[in-house]
mmCIF file of C-alpha atoms in Angstrom:
data_model
loop_
_atom_site.group_PDB
_atom_site.id
_atom_site.type_symbol
_atom_site.label_atom_id
_atom_site.label_comp_id
_atom_site.label_asym_id
_atom_site.label_seq_id
_atom_site.Cartn_x
_atom_site.Cartn_y
_atom_site.Cartn_z
ATOM 1 C CA GLY M 1 14.711 -1.060 10.661
ATOM 2 C CA GLU M 2 11.894 -3.181 9.307
ATOM 3 C CA ASN M 3 12.330 -4.192 5.706
ATOM 4 C CA VAL M 4 10.550 -6.269 3.061
ATOM 5 C CA GLU M 5 12.455 -7.449 0.023
ATOM 6 C CA GLN M 6 10.544 -8.531 -3.073
ATOM 7 C CA HIS M 7 11.722 -10.485 -6.109
ATOM 8 C CA PRO M 8 11.704 -10.434 -9.041
ATOM 9 C CA SER M 9 11.165 -6.811 -9.982
ATOM 10 C CA THR M 10 9.784 -7.854 -13.374
ATOM 11 C CA LEU M 11 8.275 -11.132 -14.503
ATOM 12 C CA SER M 12 7.062 -12.107 -17.949
ATOM 13 C CA VAL M 13 5.067 -15.295 -18.494
ATOM 14 C CA GLN M 14 3.009 -16.839 -21.265
ATOM 15 C CA GLU M 15 -0.726 -16.977 -20.828
ATOM 16 C CA GLY M 16 -1.659 -20.150 -18.984
ATOM 17 C CA ASP M 17 1.679 -20.490 -17.201
ATOM 18 C CA SER M 18 2.173 -19.991 -13.469
ATOM 19 C CA ALA M 19 3.807 -16.983 -11.838
ATOM 20 C CA VAL M 20 5.553 -16.852 -8.462
ATOM 21 C CA ILE M 21 6.584 -13.725 -6.587
ATOM 22 C CA LYS M 22 8.663 -13.994 -3.429
ATOM 23 C CA CYS M 23 9.114 -11.722 -0.434
ATOM 24 C CA THR M 24 11.366 -11.797 2.599
ATOM 25 C CA TYR M 25 10.728 -9.820 5.760
ATOM 26 C CA SER M 26 13.166 -8.786 8.452
ATOM 27 C CA ASP M 27 11.023 -8.438 11.575
ATOM 28 C CA SER M 28 10.295 -11.846 13.057
ATOM 29 C CA ALA M 29 7.368 -10.341 14.984
ATOM 30 C CA SER M 30 5.478 -9.684 11.730
ATOM 31 C CA ASN M 31 2.272 -11.687 11.642
ATOM 32 C CA TYR M 32 0.098 -10.309 8.836
ATOM 33 C CA PHE M 33 1.068 -10.485 5.156
ATOM 34 C CA PRO M 34 -1.207 -8.952 2.500
ATOM 35 C CA TRP M 35 -0.700 -8.857 -1.248
ATOM 36 C CA TYR M 36 -1.897 -5.950 -3.387
ATOM 37 C CA LYS M 37 -2.431 -5.695 -7.136
ATOM 38 C CA GLN M 38 -2.046 -2.320 -8.816
ATOM 39 C CA GLU M 39 -3.021 -1.754 -12.421
ATOM 40 C CA LEU M 40 -1.463 1.147 -14.265
ATOM 41 C CA GLY M 41 -2.579 4.485 -12.853
ATOM 42 C CA LYS M 42 -4.987 2.898 -10.385
ATOM 43 C CA ARG M 43 -5.130 2.243 -6.677
ATOM 44 C CA PRO M 44 -3.618 -0.876 -5.070
ATOM 45 C CA GLN M 45 -6.251 -3.492 -4.348
ATOM 46 C CA LEU M 46 -5.977 -6.231 -1.768
ATOM 47 C CA ILE M 47 -6.106 -9.616 -3.471
ATOM 48 C CA ILE M 48 -5.178 -12.041 -0.702
ATOM 49 C CA ASP M 49 -3.632 -12.019 2.738
ATOM 50 C CA ILE M 50 -2.270 -14.527 5.213
ATOM 51 C CA ARG M 51 -1.746 -14.546 8.941
ATOM 52 C CA SER M 52 1.181 -16.099 10.741
ATOM 53 C CA ASN M 53 -0.880 -18.935 12.198
ATOM 54 C CA VAL M 54 -1.522 -20.301 8.697
ATOM 55 C CA GLY M 55 1.004 -21.769 6.263
ATOM 56 C CA GLU M 56 -0.989 -21.489 3.066
ATOM 57 C CA LYS M 57 -4.131 -19.845 1.766
ATOM 58 C CA LYS M 58 -5.853 -20.219 -1.600
ATOM 59 C CA ASP M 59 -8.471 -18.221 -3.476
ATOM 60 C CA GLN M 60 -9.262 -19.640 -6.888
ATOM 61 C CA ARG M 61 -6.164 -19.108 -9.055
ATOM 62 C CA ILE M 62 -4.093 -17.334 -6.434
ATOM 63 C CA ALA M 63 -2.397 -18.710 -3.361
ATOM 64 C CA VAL M 64 -0.005 -17.443 -0.761
ATOM 65 C CA THR M 65 2.450 -19.496 1.271
ATOM 66 C CA LEU M 66 4.299 -18.493 4.409
ATOM 67 C CA ASN M 67 7.485 -19.900 5.907
ATOM 68 C CA LYS M 68 7.897 -18.222 9.295
ATOM 69 C CA THR M 69 11.191 -19.920 10.038
ATOM 70 C CA ALA M 70 12.798 -18.541 6.914
ATOM 71 C CA LYS M 71 10.753 -15.320 7.034
ATOM 72 C CA HIS M 72 9.603 -15.871 3.459
ATOM 73 C CA PHE M 73 6.195 -15.591 1.877
ATOM 74 C CA SER M 74 5.197 -16.053 -1.750
ATOM 75 C CA LEU M 75 2.342 -15.319 -4.123
ATOM 76 C CA HIS M 76 1.430 -18.015 -6.644
ATOM 77 C CA ILE M 77 -0.802 -17.316 -9.630
ATOM 78 C CA THR M 78 -1.822 -20.301 -11.738
ATOM 79 C CA GLU M 79 -3.292 -20.329 -15.241
ATOM 80 C CA THR M 80 -2.304 -16.728 -15.772
ATOM 81 C CA GLN M 81 -4.449 -14.496 -17.967
ATOM 82 C CA PRO M 82 -3.668 -11.165 -19.675
ATOM 83 C CA GLU M 83 -5.807 -9.352 -17.079
ATOM 84 C CA ASP M 84 -3.385 -10.546 -14.395
ATOM 85 C CA SER M 85 -0.843 -8.114 -15.836
ATOM 86 C CA ALA M 86 -0.149 -5.492 -13.158
ATOM 87 C CA VAL M 87 2.276 -4.541 -10.414
ATOM 88 C CA TYR M 88 2.032 -6.739 -7.346
ATOM 89 C CA PHE M 89 3.142 -5.586 -3.890
ATOM 90 C CA CYS M 90 3.723 -7.681 -0.830
ATOM 91 C CA ALA M 91 3.602 -6.182 2.641
ATOM 92 C CA ALA M 92 4.144 -7.168 6.256
ATOM 93 C CA SER M 93 2.930 -5.855 9.558
ATOM 94 C CA LYS M 94 2.810 -6.902 13.202
ATOM 95 C CA LEU M 95 0.137 -6.795 15.791
ATOM 96 C CA GLY M 96 0.579 -3.725 17.917
ATOM 97 C CA ALA M 97 -0.490 -0.186 18.415
ATOM 98 C CA THR M 98 0.514 0.979 14.971
ATOM 99 C CA ASN M 99 -0.104 -1.943 12.617
ATOM 100 C CA LYS M 100 1.946 -0.198 9.964
ATOM 101 C CA LEU M 101 2.342 -2.005 6.669
ATOM 102 C CA ILE M 102 5.874 -2.281 5.310
ATOM 103 C CA PHE M 103 5.726 -2.730 1.546
ATOM 104 C CA GLY M 104 8.035 -4.484 -0.864
ATOM 105 C CA THR M 105 9.177 -2.612 -3.952
ATOM 106 C CA GLY M 106 6.752 -4.351 -6.301
ATOM 107 C CA THR M 107 6.829 -6.850 -9.166
ATOM 108 C CA LEU M 108 5.685 -5.923 -12.648
ATOM 109 C CA LEU M 109 3.959 -9.000 -14.046
ATOM 110 C CA ALA M 110 3.388 -9.167 -17.791
ATOM 111 C CA VAL M 111 1.255 -12.005 -19.132
ATOM 112 C CA GLN M 112 1.848 -12.485 -22.834
ATOM 113 C CA PRO M 113 -1.197 -13.695 -24.808
ATOM 114 C CA ASP U 1 -12.380 -0.014 -1.970
ATOM 115 C CA GLY U 2 -15.273 2.278 -2.561
ATOM 116 C CA GLY U 3 -15.801 4.882 0.094
ATOM 117 C CA ILE U 4 -12.346 6.458 0.005
ATOM 118 C CA THR U 5 -12.032 9.514 -2.181
ATOM 119 C CA GLN U 6 -9.060 11.682 -3.007
ATOM 120 C CA SER U 7 -9.105 14.965 -4.813
ATOM 121 C CA PRO U 8 -7.972 16.210 -7.153
ATOM 122 C CA LYS U 9 -6.771 13.372 -9.382
ATOM 123 C CA TYR U 10 -4.060 15.545 -10.939
ATOM 124 C CA LEU U 11 -2.461 18.577 -9.305
ATOM 125 C CA PHE U 12 0.119 20.958 -10.667
ATOM 126 C CA ARG U 13 2.024 23.460 -8.551
ATOM 127 C CA LYS U 14 4.961 25.773 -8.825
ATOM 128 C CA GLU U 15 8.006 25.140 -6.702
ATOM 129 C CA GLY U 16 7.856 26.944 -3.369
ATOM 130 C CA GLN U 17 4.095 26.660 -2.960
ATOM 131 C CA ASN U 18 2.381 24.604 -0.320
ATOM 132 C CA VAL U 19 -0.370 22.303 -1.550
ATOM 133 C CA THR U 20 -3.027 20.298 0.299
ATOM 134 C CA LEU U 21 -4.293 16.920 -0.875
ATOM 135 C CA SER U 22 -7.721 15.798 0.237
ATOM 136 C CA CYS U 23 -8.686 12.348 1.546
ATOM 137 C CA GLU U 24 -12.162 11.442 2.741
ATOM 138 C CA GLN U 25 -13.640 8.096 3.783
ATOM 139 C CA ASN U 26 -17.161 7.051 4.720
ATOM 140 C CA LEU U 27 -16.248 3.542 5.835
ATOM 141 C CA ASN U 28 -16.185 4.453 9.517
ATOM 142 C CA HIS U 29 -12.566 3.344 9.680
ATOM 143 C CA ASP U 30 -10.565 4.541 12.641
ATOM 144 C CA ALA U 31 -7.141 4.578 11.018
ATOM 145 C CA MET U 32 -5.990 6.536 8.000
ATOM 146 C CA TYR U 33 -2.650 6.650 6.201
ATOM 147 C CA TRP U 34 -0.753 8.607 3.577
ATOM 148 C CA TYR U 35 1.726 6.942 1.252
ATOM 149 C CA ARG U 36 3.970 8.246 -1.434
ATOM 150 C CA GLN U 37 4.673 6.128 -4.507
ATOM 151 C CA ASP U 38 7.657 6.670 -6.786
ATOM 152 C CA PRO U 39 8.652 4.424 -9.700
ATOM 153 C CA GLY U 40 10.555 1.366 -8.529
ATOM 154 C CA GLN U 41 10.276 2.231 -4.841
ATOM 155 C CA GLY U 42 6.948 0.816 -3.821
ATOM 156 C CA LEU U 43 4.825 2.602 -1.250
ATOM 157 C CA ARG U 44 6.424 4.604 1.536
ATOM 158 C CA LEU U 45 4.500 5.754 4.590
ATOM 159 C CA ILE U 46 4.374 9.501 5.189
ATOM 160 C CA TYR U 47 1.960 9.872 8.134
ATOM 161 C CA TYR U 48 -0.727 7.826 9.802
ATOM 162 C CA SER U 49 -3.507 8.428 12.271
ATOM 163 C CA GLN U 50 -5.340 5.905 14.375
ATOM 164 C CA ILE U 51 -7.718 8.274 16.089
ATOM 165 C CA VAL U 52 -9.096 11.761 15.697
ATOM 166 C CA ASN U 53 -6.735 14.529 16.815
ATOM 167 C CA ASP U 54 -3.763 12.185 16.864
ATOM 168 C CA PHE U 55 -1.244 11.234 14.184
ATOM 169 C CA GLN U 56 2.294 9.871 13.903
ATOM 170 C CA LYS U 57 5.150 10.303 11.488
ATOM 171 C CA GLY U 58 5.894 7.543 9.050
ATOM 172 C CA ASP U 59 9.186 6.806 7.350
ATOM 173 C CA ILE U 60 9.362 9.930 5.163
ATOM 174 C CA ALA U 61 7.476 12.677 7.040
ATOM 175 C CA GLU U 62 9.933 15.508 6.403
ATOM 176 C CA GLY U 63 8.347 18.284 4.366
ATOM 177 C CA TYR U 64 4.792 17.064 4.976
ATOM 178 C CA SER U 65 2.101 17.881 7.515
ATOM 179 C CA VAL U 66 -1.317 16.414 8.313
ATOM 180 C CA SER U 67 -4.351 17.016 10.478
ATOM 181 C CA ARG U 68 -7.103 14.724 11.718
ATOM 182 C CA GLU U 69 -9.917 16.910 12.994
ATOM 183 C CA LYS U 70 -12.650 14.537 11.823
ATOM 184 C CA LYS U 71 -12.759 10.765 11.606
ATOM 185 C CA GLU U 72 -13.679 10.952 7.930
ATOM 186 C CA SER U 73 -10.930 13.303 6.788
ATOM 187 C CA PHE U 74 -7.131 13.200 6.736
ATOM 188 C CA PRO U 75 -5.697 15.987 4.540
ATOM 189 C CA LEU U 76 -2.020 16.040 3.634
ATOM 190 C CA THR U 77 -0.096 19.260 3.059
ATOM 191 C CA VAL U 78 3.019 19.100 0.933
ATOM 192 C CA THR U 79 5.131 22.040 2.031
ATOM 193 C CA SER U 80 7.846 23.905 0.190
ATOM 194 C CA ALA U 81 10.338 22.130 2.455
ATOM 195 C CA GLN U 82 9.720 18.838 0.640
ATOM 196 C CA LYS U 83 12.638 18.600 -1.759
ATOM 197 C CA ASN U 84 11.162 16.200 -4.307
ATOM 198 C CA PRO U 85 7.375 16.531 -4.073
ATOM 199 C CA THR U 86 6.480 15.218 -7.528
ATOM 200 C CA ALA U 87 4.940 11.790 -6.943
ATOM 201 C CA PHE U 88 1.762 9.739 -6.789
ATOM 202 C CA TYR U 89 0.118 10.123 -3.361
ATOM 203 C CA LEU U 90 -2.149 7.434 -1.990
ATOM 204 C CA CYS U 91 -4.424 7.668 0.998
ATOM 205 C CA ALA U 92 -5.653 4.564 2.786
ATOM 206 C CA SER U 93 -7.924 3.702 5.655
ATOM 207 C CA SER U 94 -8.144 0.559 7.671
ATOM 208 C CA LYS U 95 -10.416 -1.552 9.744
ATOM 209 C CA ARG U 96 -9.557 -3.910 12.531
ATOM 210 C CA LEU U 97 -10.068 -7.590 11.820
ATOM 211 C CA ALA U 98 -10.490 -10.452 14.251
ATOM 212 C CA GLY U 99 -7.258 -10.945 16.139
ATOM 213 C CA GLY U 100 -6.301 -7.292 15.815
ATOM 214 C CA PHE U 101 -5.042 -7.289 12.247
ATOM 215 C CA VAL U 102 -5.661 -4.348 9.997
ATOM 216 C CA GLU U 103 -6.796 -4.501 6.375
ATOM 217 C CA GLN U 104 -5.995 -1.341 4.422
ATOM 218 C CA TYR U 105 -8.125 0.064 1.593
ATOM 219 C CA PHE U 106 -6.698 2.629 -0.778
ATOM 220 C CA GLY U 107 -8.113 5.718 -2.408
ATOM 221 C CA PRO U 108 -7.643 6.401 -6.140
ATOM 222 C CA GLY U 109 -4.592 8.613 -5.604
ATOM 223 C CA THR U 110 -3.484 12.121 -6.497
ATOM 224 C CA ARG U 111 -0.676 12.682 -8.944
ATOM 225 C CA LEU U 112 1.208 15.811 -7.910
ATOM 226 C CA THR U 113 3.576 17.532 -10.308
ATOM 227 C CA VAL U 114 5.716 20.399 -9.064
ATOM 228 C CA THR U 115 7.706 22.447 -11.559
#
């Protein structure tokens, strides 16, 4: 079935460094890739998304890249700050009647001050 | 993500009891979803509904039931048949973007503990 693998499961960086989280999807028909940030005990919040007709998208300190051939997509956070500490989830879906999101297992990012 | 509410925030039940989790949205979204979140396993889809009076099973529907009598409401019942009901339950709703893509917004969640 459809699957999204996410790595690493935990990531610790120093404040100001960059962080990269990678995901791989199995269904080549997937064409929408959102990223969610979840702080402890709170709801996931959409932080950025990318569609399959675009290779890269940026929003201030965060960016997402997509390699459709390899079925990889990545989240890049530059100049990390302590408030970036959270669990990050990638997801994939495909245009169709259901538009179900398939989530990765999450990455716990810890930014050390 | 305002506009999606879940109640209660914490819920405690004895084993063998059915329990219903509430989810309401005032965003006029057509689709609504229920996810279960366990440590280290991400979010897993339980049920989803794209229109009133219609819903489909997700990946882990066994032991759960839903109804969609109103566009704004999508309650989830955790039945006694669910073997491991203790979890964090998240409701979401979605809108259709240009090109047919769907952006999902989450509610604050209900943490269910069954003993």
